[in-house]
Amino acid sequence: MRKIWKGYVLIAPLMLGCLIFFAIPFVMVVRYSLLEHGGLVNRFVGLENYKAVAGNPTFQMAFGNTMKFLAAGLPLIMVLAYILALLMQKQAEKHKLLKSVFLMPYIMPVVGTVMLVNVVFGETGLWNGLYNALGLPIEDWLGGPAAFWVVVVLYLWKNTGYSVILLLAGLVTIPEDQYESADLDGASAWQKFIYITTPQMWYSVFFALVFSVINAFKCFREIFLVGGQWPNLDIYMLQHFLNNSFETLNYANLSVASVLLFLVVTIFFTGFYAFVKRKEV
């Protein structure tokens, strides 16, 4: 019993911090989303704010672009990271330098990342320089529809290496004797991947997916610095909507959008975690 209480004492500061800085503010956000803001009295209006925000064209565009970005970026980063991790699996100890190189984009300062994007995709950047040399018309990579895919490429470049490290950490825990037994039984590389590797990697994939989603929302910093407060409509994300609502002190829009984002992410992760639990070895 004493050991249990020692455990509670050790985690108490962390839990207190989560309560003060996360749980209580979130409850306040939910409360604000149900009130009409204006004047000295905030009147309870129920779901009226949710209806107003859901019908807001700006919110619809921001929400749609954010979901489109996640739908394009998450599968690409998970597949690419998984392939790279599999290629490094057999000789993970020999790739320490390569793993450090993979992490370089992840730890690169935001300002440096934005400068690199402008150097490559700016109006007078390297990409347009190549187009000009080939006699092709110059593109507005950051101010037109192509900006969306520039942002996706930026997200992949910056965060794939981190996902590789997370997945590789799961791969190296798979006992080597399982692969050796499969070789003795004449199993092909595909069969070993399906029946040995995949069943033991679901939790590592889930863990990497969680961080990939978190990093996807962090990508707003680069988007904001590249495109500004009102960027090209193709890269106007939900974070722009939240930021602009905060600047105008529109607590209703800010609170409702935050709650809706929380619900979408929670439903997504709950569903995928239930899927992983069913696949548990």
PDB file of C-alpha atoms in Angstrom:
ATOM      1  CA  MET A   1       0.000   0.000   0.000  1.00  0.00           C
ATOM      2  CA  ARG A   2       2.897   2.325   0.840  1.00  0.00           C
ATOM      3  CA  LYS A   3       4.396   1.768  -2.639  1.00  0.00           C
ATOM      4  CA  ILE A   4       1.089   2.751  -4.230  1.00  0.00           C
ATOM      5  CA  TRP A   5       0.982   6.007  -2.313  1.00  0.00           C
ATOM      6  CA  LYS A   6       4.604   6.719  -3.261  1.00  0.00           C
ATOM      7  CA  GLY A   7       3.573   6.343  -6.880  1.00  0.00           C
ATOM      8  CA  TYR A   8       0.716   8.789  -6.422  1.00  0.00           C
ATOM      9  CA  VAL A   9       3.050  11.290  -4.752  1.00  0.00           C
ATOM     10  CA  LEU A  10       5.522  11.050  -7.637  1.00  0.00           C
ATOM     11  CA  ILE A  11       2.913  11.661 -10.334  1.00  0.00           C
ATOM     12  CA  ALA A  12       1.025  14.308  -8.329  1.00  0.00           C
ATOM     13  CA  PRO A  13       2.988  17.306  -9.730  1.00  0.00           C
ATOM     14  CA  LEU A  14       2.416  16.119 -13.307  1.00  0.00           C
ATOM     15  CA  MET A  15      -1.283  15.469 -12.724  1.00  0.00           C
ATOM     16  CA  LEU A  16      -1.679  18.843 -11.004  1.00  0.00           C
ATOM     17  CA  GLY A  17      -0.028  20.549 -13.962  1.00  0.00           C
ATOM     18  CA  CYS A  18      -2.331  18.722 -16.406  1.00  0.00           C
ATOM     19  CA  LEU A  19      -5.350  19.726 -14.336  1.00  0.00           C
ATOM     20  CA  ILE A  20      -4.364  23.396 -14.134  1.00  0.00           C
ATOM     21  CA  PHE A  21      -3.086  23.911 -17.669  1.00  0.00           C
ATOM     22  CA  PHE A  22      -5.203  21.449 -19.676  1.00  0.00           C
ATOM     23  CA  ALA A  23      -8.316  20.054 -17.970  1.00  0.00           C
ATOM     24  CA  ILE A  24      -9.640  23.262 -16.390  1.00  0.00           C
ATOM     25  CA  PRO A  25      -8.996  25.443 -19.491  1.00  0.00           C
ATOM     26  CA  PHE A  26     -10.738  22.847 -21.676  1.00  0.00           C
ATOM     27  CA  VAL A  27     -13.801  22.846 -19.418  1.00  0.00           C
ATOM     28  CA  MET A  28     -13.824  26.644 -19.678  1.00  0.00           C
ATOM     29  CA  VAL A  29     -13.626  26.429 -23.486  1.00  0.00           C
ATOM     30  CA  VAL A  30     -16.611  24.056 -23.564  1.00  0.00           C
ATOM     31  CA  ARG A  31     -18.512  26.468 -21.315  1.00  0.00           C
ATOM     32  CA  TYR A  32     -17.662  29.454 -23.532  1.00  0.00           C
ATOM     33  CA  SER A  33     -18.871  27.557 -26.587  1.00  0.00           C
ATOM     34  CA  LEU A  34     -22.357  27.378 -25.064  1.00  0.00           C
ATOM     35  CA  LEU A  35     -22.653  31.071 -24.196  1.00  0.00           C
ATOM     36  CA  GLU A  36     -23.557  34.189 -26.162  1.00  0.00           C
ATOM     37  CA  HIS A  37     -20.739  36.675 -25.670  1.00  0.00           C
ATOM     38  CA  GLY A  38     -21.484  40.376 -25.555  1.00  0.00           C
ATOM     39  CA  GLY A  39     -22.168  42.962 -22.936  1.00  0.00           C
ATOM     40  CA  LEU A  40     -21.868  42.314 -19.230  1.00  0.00           C
ATOM     41  CA  VAL A  41     -23.959  39.132 -19.179  1.00  0.00           C
ATOM     42  CA  ASN A  42     -23.096  35.988 -21.133  1.00  0.00           C
ATOM     43  CA  ARG A  43     -26.380  34.273 -21.947  1.00  0.00           C
ATOM     44  CA  PHE A  44     -26.604  30.493 -22.304  1.00  0.00           C
ATOM     45  CA  VAL A  45     -27.553  29.641 -25.904  1.00  0.00           C
ATOM     46  CA  GLY A  46     -26.891  25.895 -26.032  1.00  0.00           C
ATOM     47  CA  LEU A  47     -25.809  24.664 -29.470  1.00  0.00           C
ATOM     48  CA  GLU A  48     -26.605  27.890 -31.323  1.00  0.00           C
ATOM     49  CA  ASN A  49     -22.917  28.794 -31.556  1.00  0.00           C
ATOM     50  CA  TYR A  50     -22.175  25.360 -33.030  1.00  0.00           C
ATOM     51  CA  LYS A  51     -24.849  25.843 -35.686  1.00  0.00           C
ATOM     52  CA  ALA A  52     -23.494  29.288 -36.541  1.00  0.00           C
ATOM     53  CA  VAL A  53     -19.898  28.093 -36.834  1.00  0.00           C
ATOM     54  CA  ALA A  54     -20.865  24.972 -38.807  1.00  0.00           C
ATOM     55  CA  GLY A  55     -22.651  27.215 -41.307  1.00  0.00           C
ATOM     56  CA  ASN A  56     -19.772  29.683 -41.521  1.00  0.00           C
ATOM     57  CA  PRO A  57     -18.173  29.423 -45.024  1.00  0.00           C
ATOM     58  CA  THR A  58     -14.752  30.408 -43.655  1.00  0.00           C
ATOM     59  CA  PHE A  59     -14.888  27.653 -41.064  1.00  0.00           C
ATOM     60  CA  GLN A  60     -16.068  25.142 -43.662  1.00  0.00           C
ATOM     61  CA  MET A  61     -13.143  26.045 -45.913  1.00  0.00           C
ATOM     62  CA  ALA A  62     -10.632  25.892 -43.043  1.00  0.00           C
ATOM     63  CA  PHE A  63     -12.002  22.593 -41.734  1.00  0.00           C
ATOM     64  CA  GLY A  64     -12.100  21.084 -45.217  1.00  0.00           C
ATOM     65  CA  ASN A  65      -8.520  22.138 -45.994  1.00  0.00           C
ATOM     66  CA  THR A  66      -7.311  20.747 -42.667  1.00  0.00           C
ATOM     67  CA  MET A  67      -8.984  17.376 -43.236  1.00  0.00           C
ATOM     68  CA  LYS A  68      -7.660  17.313 -46.808  1.00  0.00           C
ATOM     69  CA  PHE A  69      -4.164  18.029 -45.518  1.00  0.00           C
ATOM     70  CA  LEU A  70      -4.405  15.211 -42.969  1.00  0.00           C
ATOM     71  CA  ALA A  71      -5.874  12.823 -45.551  1.00  0.00           C
ATOM     72  CA  ALA A  72      -2.957  13.526 -47.908  1.00  0.00           C
ATOM     73  CA  GLY A  73      -0.119  13.842 -45.421  1.00  0.00           C
ATOM     74  CA  LEU A  74      -0.773  11.082 -42.874  1.00  0.00           C
ATOM     75  CA  PRO A  75      -0.889   8.079 -45.268  1.00  0.00           C
ATOM     76  CA  LEU A  76       2.147   9.388 -47.157  1.00  0.00           C
ATOM     77  CA  ILE A  77       4.262   9.949 -44.054  1.00  0.00           C
ATOM     78  CA  MET A  78       3.337   6.593 -42.494  1.00  0.00           C
ATOM     79  CA  VAL A  79       4.036   4.600 -45.666  1.00  0.00           C
ATOM     80  CA  LEU A  80       7.272   6.443 -46.415  1.00  0.00           C
ATOM     81  CA  ALA A  81       8.506   6.188 -42.813  1.00  0.00           C
ATOM     82  CA  TYR A  82       7.586   2.491 -42.602  1.00  0.00           C
ATOM     83  CA  ILE A  83       9.466   1.678 -45.827  1.00  0.00           C
ATOM     84  CA  LEU A  84      12.572   3.533 -44.656  1.00  0.00           C
ATOM     85  CA  ALA A  85      12.405   1.870 -41.227  1.00  0.00           C
ATOM     86  CA  LEU A  86      12.117  -1.586 -42.834  1.00  0.00           C
ATOM     87  CA  LEU A  87      15.160  -0.883 -45.009  1.00  0.00           C
ATOM     88  CA  MET A  88      17.144   0.016 -41.890  1.00  0.00           C
ATOM     89  CA  GLN A  89      15.799  -2.789 -39.697  1.00  0.00           C
ATOM     90  CA  LYS A  90      18.537  -5.366 -40.257  1.00  0.00           C
ATOM     91  CA  GLN A  91      21.410  -2.978 -39.643  1.00  0.00           C
ATOM     92  CA  ALA A  92      19.874  -0.464 -37.241  1.00  0.00           C
ATOM     93  CA  GLU A  93      23.062  -0.201 -35.157  1.00  0.00           C
ATOM     94  CA  LYS A  94      25.097   0.756 -38.244  1.00  0.00           C
ATOM     95  CA  HIS A  95      22.770   3.621 -39.156  1.00  0.00           C
ATOM     96  CA  LYS A  96      23.321   5.901 -36.151  1.00  0.00           C
ATOM     97  CA  LEU A  97      24.635   8.717 -38.342  1.00  0.00           C
ATOM     98  CA  LEU A  98      21.756   8.261 -40.789  1.00  0.00           C
ATOM     99  CA  LYS A  99      19.238   8.423 -37.947  1.00  0.00           C
ATOM    100  CA  SER A 100      20.781  11.701 -36.835  1.00  0.00           C
ATOM    101  CA  VAL A 101      20.475  13.033 -40.377  1.00  0.00           C
ATOM    102  CA  PHE A 102      16.789  12.023 -40.428  1.00  0.00           C
ATOM    103  CA  LEU A 103      16.177  14.129 -37.329  1.00  0.00           C
ATOM    104  CA  MET A 104      17.872  17.259 -38.692  1.00  0.00           C
ATOM    105  CA  PRO A 105      14.753  18.644 -40.471  1.00  0.00           C
ATOM    106  CA  TYR A 106      12.656  17.956 -37.349  1.00  0.00           C
ATOM    107  CA  ILE A 107      14.874  20.052 -35.088  1.00  0.00           C
ATOM    108  CA  MET A 108      15.473  22.758 -37.697  1.00  0.00           C
ATOM    109  CA  PRO A 109      14.193  26.177 -36.470  1.00  0.00           C
ATOM    110  CA  VAL A 110      10.909  27.332 -37.981  1.00  0.00           C
ATOM    111  CA  VAL A 111      12.487  30.477 -39.433  1.00  0.00           C
ATOM    112  CA  GLY A 112      15.179  28.411 -41.141  1.00  0.00           C
ATOM    113  CA  THR A 113      12.525  26.101 -42.574  1.00  0.00           C
ATOM    114  CA  VAL A 114      10.547  29.046 -43.953  1.00  0.00           C
ATOM    115  CA  MET A 115      13.679  30.536 -45.504  1.00  0.00           C
ATOM    116  CA  LEU A 116      14.407  27.194 -47.179  1.00  0.00           C
ATOM    117  CA  VAL A 117      10.853  27.047 -48.572  1.00  0.00           C
ATOM    118  CA  ASN A 118      11.215  30.551 -50.023  1.00  0.00           C
ATOM    119  CA  VAL A 119      14.615  29.708 -51.514  1.00  0.00           C
ATOM    120  CA  VAL A 120      13.191  26.641 -53.254  1.00  0.00           C
ATOM    121  CA  PHE A 121       9.596  27.651 -54.054  1.00  0.00           C
ATOM    122  CA  GLY A 122       9.681  31.464 -54.005  1.00  0.00           C
ATOM    123  CA  GLU A 123       8.962  33.528 -57.120  1.00  0.00           C
ATOM    124  CA  THR A 124      12.711  33.804 -57.799  1.00  0.00           C
ATOM    125  CA  GLY A 125      13.518  30.467 -56.143  1.00  0.00           C
ATOM    126  CA  LEU A 126      15.386  27.430 -57.392  1.00  0.00           C
ATOM    127  CA  TRP A 127      12.304  25.645 -58.731  1.00  0.00           C
ATOM    128  CA  ASN A 128      11.221  28.585 -60.871  1.00  0.00           C
ATOM    129  CA  GLY A 129      14.858  29.019 -61.923  1.00  0.00           C
ATOM    130  CA  LEU A 130      14.778  25.460 -63.245  1.00  0.00           C
ATOM    131  CA  TYR A 131      11.477  26.111 -65.004  1.00  0.00           C
ATOM    132  CA  ASN A 132      12.921  29.253 -66.574  1.00  0.00           C
ATOM    133  CA  ALA A 133      16.019  27.364 -67.769  1.00  0.00           C
ATOM    134  CA  LEU A 134      13.802  24.735 -69.405  1.00  0.00           C
ATOM    135  CA  GLY A 135      11.674  27.396 -71.073  1.00  0.00           C
ATOM    136  CA  LEU A 136       8.608  26.595 -68.959  1.00  0.00           C
ATOM    137  CA  PRO A 137       6.258  29.242 -67.518  1.00  0.00           C
ATOM    138  CA  ILE A 138       7.017  30.308 -63.964  1.00  0.00           C
ATOM    139  CA  GLU A 139       4.550  29.077 -61.327  1.00  0.00           C
ATOM    140  CA  ASP A 140       3.281  30.840 -58.218  1.00  0.00           C
ATOM    141  CA  TRP A 141       4.072  27.927 -55.918  1.00  0.00           C
ATOM    142  CA  LEU A 142       3.180  29.706 -52.670  1.00  0.00           C
ATOM    143  CA  GLY A 143       0.248  31.812 -53.840  1.00  0.00           C
ATOM    144  CA  GLY A 144      -1.704  29.397 -56.031  1.00  0.00           C
ATOM    145  CA  PRO A 145      -3.291  25.931 -55.809  1.00  0.00           C
ATOM    146  CA  ALA A 146       0.184  24.335 -55.807  1.00  0.00           C
ATOM    147  CA  ALA A 147       0.734  25.826 -52.325  1.00  0.00           C
ATOM    148  CA  PHE A 148      -1.233  22.947 -50.804  1.00  0.00           C
ATOM    149  CA  TRP A 149       1.195  20.348 -52.150  1.00  0.00           C
ATOM    150  CA  VAL A 150       4.162  22.509 -51.194  1.00  0.00           C
ATOM    151  CA  VAL A 151       2.871  22.393 -47.618  1.00  0.00           C
ATOM    152  CA  VAL A 152       2.409  18.602 -47.819  1.00  0.00           C
ATOM    153  CA  VAL A 153       5.972  18.172 -49.098  1.00  0.00           C
ATOM    154  CA  LEU A 154       7.230  20.459 -46.335  1.00  0.00           C
ATOM    155  CA  TYR A 155       5.379  18.374 -43.745  1.00  0.00           C
ATOM    156  CA  LEU A 156       6.861  15.131 -45.125  1.00  0.00           C
ATOM    157  CA  TRP A 157      10.380  16.539 -45.314  1.00  0.00           C
ATOM    158  CA  LYS A 158      10.287  17.896 -41.775  1.00  0.00           C
ATOM    159  CA  ASN A 159       8.592  15.002 -39.951  1.00  0.00           C
ATOM    160  CA  THR A 160       9.232  11.732 -41.805  1.00  0.00           C
ATOM    161  CA  GLY A 161      12.592  11.196 -40.116  1.00  0.00           C
ATOM    162  CA  TYR A 162      11.041  11.383 -36.650  1.00  0.00           C
ATOM    163  CA  SER A 163       8.431   8.790 -37.608  1.00  0.00           C
ATOM    164  CA  VAL A 164      11.202   6.571 -38.995  1.00  0.00           C
ATOM    165  CA  ILE A 165      12.962   6.604 -35.620  1.00  0.00           C
ATOM    166  CA  LEU A 166       9.737   5.733 -33.781  1.00  0.00           C
ATOM    167  CA  LEU A 167       8.929   2.842 -36.118  1.00  0.00           C
ATOM    168  CA  LEU A 168      12.500   1.590 -36.118  1.00  0.00           C
ATOM    169  CA  ALA A 169      12.383   1.440 -32.318  1.00  0.00           C
ATOM    170  CA  GLY A 170       9.459  -0.986 -32.643  1.00  0.00           C
ATOM    171  CA  LEU A 171      11.087  -3.054 -35.384  1.00  0.00           C
ATOM    172  CA  VAL A 172      14.282  -3.728 -33.435  1.00  0.00           C
ATOM    173  CA  THR A 173      12.275  -5.224 -30.540  1.00  0.00           C
ATOM    174  CA  ILE A 174      10.988  -8.069 -32.731  1.00  0.00           C
ATOM    175  CA  PRO A 175      13.022 -11.182 -31.805  1.00  0.00           C
ATOM    176  CA  GLU A 176      15.411 -12.171 -34.587  1.00  0.00           C
ATOM    177  CA  ASP A 177      14.837 -15.891 -33.917  1.00  0.00           C
ATOM    178  CA  GLN A 178      11.275 -15.524 -35.243  1.00  0.00           C
ATOM    179  CA  TYR A 179      12.644 -14.518 -38.635  1.00  0.00           C
ATOM    180  CA  GLU A 180      15.221 -17.325 -38.479  1.00  0.00           C
ATOM    181  CA  SER A 181      12.491 -19.896 -37.757  1.00  0.00           C
ATOM    182  CA  ALA A 182      10.457 -18.533 -40.661  1.00  0.00           C
ATOM    183  CA  ASP A 183      13.510 -18.874 -42.942  1.00  0.00           C
ATOM    184  CA  LEU A 184      13.858 -22.524 -41.935  1.00  0.00           C
ATOM    185  CA  ASP A 185      10.195 -23.059 -42.821  1.00  0.00           C
ATOM    186  CA  GLY A 186      10.769 -21.502 -46.239  1.00  0.00           C
ATOM    187  CA  ALA A 187       8.722 -18.334 -45.631  1.00  0.00           C
ATOM    188  CA  SER A 188       9.075 -15.564 -48.183  1.00  0.00           C
ATOM    189  CA  ALA A 189       9.940 -11.957 -47.290  1.00  0.00           C
ATOM    190  CA  TRP A 190       6.292 -10.974 -47.842  1.00  0.00           C
ATOM    191  CA  GLN A 191       5.037 -13.744 -45.538  1.00  0.00           C
ATOM    192  CA  LYS A 192       7.477 -12.680 -42.812  1.00  0.00           C
ATOM    193  CA  PHE A 193       6.277  -9.103 -43.183  1.00  0.00           C
ATOM    194  CA  ILE A 194       2.591 -10.079 -42.951  1.00  0.00           C
ATOM    195  CA  TYR A 195       2.747 -12.736 -40.225  1.00  0.00           C
ATOM    196  CA  ILE A 196       5.702 -11.625 -38.080  1.00  0.00           C
ATOM    197  CA  THR A 197       6.431  -7.936 -38.534  1.00  0.00           C
ATOM    198  CA  THR A 198       2.965  -6.434 -38.992  1.00  0.00           C
ATOM    199  CA  PRO A 199       1.186  -8.070 -35.994  1.00  0.00           C
ATOM    200  CA  GLN A 200       3.900  -6.830 -33.629  1.00  0.00           C
ATOM    201  CA  MET A 201       4.056  -3.306 -35.017  1.00  0.00           C
ATOM    202  CA  TRP A 202       0.498  -2.059 -34.506  1.00  0.00           C
ATOM    203  CA  TYR A 203       1.236  -0.200 -31.264  1.00  0.00           C
ATOM    204  CA  SER A 204       4.373   1.353 -32.741  1.00  0.00           C
ATOM    205  CA  VAL A 205       2.341   2.461 -35.764  1.00  0.00           C
ATOM    206  CA  PHE A 206      -0.321   3.923 -33.472  1.00  0.00           C
ATOM    207  CA  PHE A 207       2.341   5.773 -31.467  1.00  0.00           C
ATOM    208  CA  ALA A 208       3.943   7.142 -34.649  1.00  0.00           C
ATOM    209  CA  LEU A 209       0.519   8.146 -35.978  1.00  0.00           C
ATOM    210  CA  VAL A 210      -0.244  10.128 -32.816  1.00  0.00           C
ATOM    211  CA  PHE A 211       2.946  12.138 -33.195  1.00  0.00           C
ATOM    212  CA  SER A 212       2.366  12.545 -36.936  1.00  0.00           C
ATOM    213  CA  VAL A 213      -1.020  14.142 -36.241  1.00  0.00           C
ATOM    214  CA  ILE A 214       0.488  16.399 -33.577  1.00  0.00           C
ATOM    215  CA  ASN A 215       3.251  17.438 -35.984  1.00  0.00           C
ATOM    216  CA  ALA A 216       0.661  18.030 -38.720  1.00  0.00           C
ATOM    217  CA  PHE A 217      -1.021  20.668 -36.567  1.00  0.00           C
ATOM    218  CA  LYS A 218       2.379  22.129 -35.654  1.00  0.00           C
ATOM    219  CA  CYS A 219       2.982  22.647 -39.369  1.00  0.00           C
ATOM    220  CA  PHE A 220       0.695  25.691 -39.046  1.00  0.00           C
ATOM    221  CA  ARG A 221       3.690  27.698 -37.836  1.00  0.00           C
ATOM    222  CA  GLU A 222       5.443  27.268 -41.178  1.00  0.00           C
ATOM    223  CA  ILE A 223       2.223  27.854 -43.133  1.00  0.00           C
ATOM    224  CA  PHE A 224       1.543  31.058 -41.201  1.00  0.00           C
ATOM    225  CA  LEU A 225       5.035  32.439 -41.801  1.00  0.00           C
ATOM    226  CA  VAL A 226       4.982  31.485 -45.495  1.00  0.00           C
ATOM    227  CA  GLY A 227       1.434  32.587 -46.328  1.00  0.00           C
ATOM    228  CA  GLY A 228       0.645  35.110 -43.627  1.00  0.00           C
ATOM    229  CA  GLN A 229      -2.572  35.613 -41.704  1.00  0.00           C
ATOM    230  CA  TRP A 230      -4.690  35.308 -44.851  1.00  0.00           C
ATOM    231  CA  PRO A 231      -2.820  32.883 -47.139  1.00  0.00           C
ATOM    232  CA  ASN A 232      -3.931  31.295 -50.392  1.00  0.00           C
ATOM    233  CA  LEU A 233      -7.374  29.749 -49.869  1.00  0.00           C
ATOM    234  CA  ASP A 234      -5.983  26.251 -50.502  1.00  0.00           C
ATOM    235  CA  ILE A 235      -3.810  26.456 -47.378  1.00  0.00           C
ATOM    236  CA  TYR A 236      -6.189  28.380 -45.115  1.00  0.00           C
ATOM    237  CA  MET A 237      -6.253  25.868 -42.255  1.00  0.00           C
ATOM    238  CA  LEU A 238      -8.344  25.488 -39.139  1.00  0.00           C
ATOM    239  CA  GLN A 239      -5.496  26.986 -37.130  1.00  0.00           C
ATOM    240  CA  HIS A 240      -5.843  30.177 -39.192  1.00  0.00           C
ATOM    241  CA  PHE A 241      -9.524  30.297 -38.257  1.00  0.00           C
ATOM    242  CA  LEU A 242      -8.644  29.840 -34.584  1.00  0.00           C
ATOM    243  CA  ASN A 243      -5.889  32.455 -34.716  1.00  0.00           C
ATOM    244  CA  ASN A 244      -8.094  35.029 -36.462  1.00  0.00           C
ATOM    245  CA  SER A 245     -10.961  34.369 -34.033  1.00  0.00           C
ATOM    246  CA  PHE A 246      -8.565  34.933 -31.141  1.00  0.00           C
ATOM    247  CA  GLU A 247      -7.319  38.229 -32.598  1.00  0.00           C
ATOM    248  CA  THR A 248     -10.880  39.513 -32.992  1.00  0.00           C
ATOM    249  CA  LEU A 249     -11.824  38.186 -29.526  1.00  0.00           C
ATOM    250  CA  ASN A 250     -14.594  36.070 -31.063  1.00  0.00           C
ATOM    251  CA  TYR A 251     -14.812  33.628 -28.175  1.00  0.00           C
ATOM    252  CA  ALA A 252     -17.782  31.785 -29.650  1.00  0.00           C
ATOM    253  CA  ASN A 253     -15.988  30.876 -32.889  1.00  0.00           C
ATOM    254  CA  LEU A 254     -12.735  30.159 -31.090  1.00  0.00           C
ATOM    255  CA  SER A 255     -14.332  27.889 -28.490  1.00  0.00           C
ATOM    256  CA  VAL A 256     -16.628  26.014 -30.868  1.00  0.00           C
ATOM    257  CA  ALA A 257     -13.844  25.368 -33.408  1.00  0.00           C
ATOM    258  CA  SER A 258     -11.549  24.120 -30.634  1.00  0.00           C
ATOM    259  CA  VAL A 259     -14.172  21.728 -29.270  1.00  0.00           C
ATOM    260  CA  LEU A 260     -15.029  20.410 -32.736  1.00  0.00           C
ATOM    261  CA  LEU A 261     -11.344  19.848 -33.497  1.00  0.00           C
ATOM    262  CA  PHE A 262     -10.934  18.009 -30.201  1.00  0.00           C
ATOM    263  CA  LEU A 263     -13.937  15.779 -30.970  1.00  0.00           C
ATOM    264  CA  VAL A 264     -12.687  14.908 -34.467  1.00  0.00           C
ATOM    265  CA  VAL A 265      -9.196  14.010 -33.242  1.00  0.00           C
ATOM    266  CA  THR A 266     -10.581  12.040 -30.283  1.00  0.00           C
ATOM    267  CA  ILE A 267     -12.973  10.033 -32.473  1.00  0.00           C
ATOM    268  CA  PHE A 268     -10.180   9.301 -34.956  1.00  0.00           C
ATOM    269  CA  PHE A 269      -7.723   8.084 -32.334  1.00  0.00           C
ATOM    270  CA  THR A 270     -10.365   6.144 -30.403  1.00  0.00           C
ATOM    271  CA  GLY A 271     -11.398   4.310 -33.558  1.00  0.00           C
ATOM    272  CA  PHE A 272      -7.825   3.523 -34.587  1.00  0.00           C
ATOM    273  CA  TYR A 273      -6.884   2.416 -31.063  1.00  0.00           C
ATOM    274  CA  ALA A 274      -9.894   0.054 -31.006  1.00  0.00           C
ATOM    275  CA  PHE A 275      -8.660  -1.324 -34.325  1.00  0.00           C
ATOM    276  CA  VAL A 276      -5.157  -1.813 -32.898  1.00  0.00           C
ATOM    277  CA  LYS A 277      -6.553  -3.573 -29.813  1.00  0.00           C
ATOM    278  CA  ARG A 278      -8.332  -6.072 -32.041  1.00  0.00           C
ATOM    279  CA  LYS A 279      -5.051  -6.691 -33.884  1.00  0.00           C
ATOM    280  CA  GLU A 280      -3.086  -7.190 -30.669  1.00  0.00           C
ATOM    281  CA  VAL A 281      -0.931 -10.316 -30.747  1.00  0.00           C
TER     282      VAL A 281
END
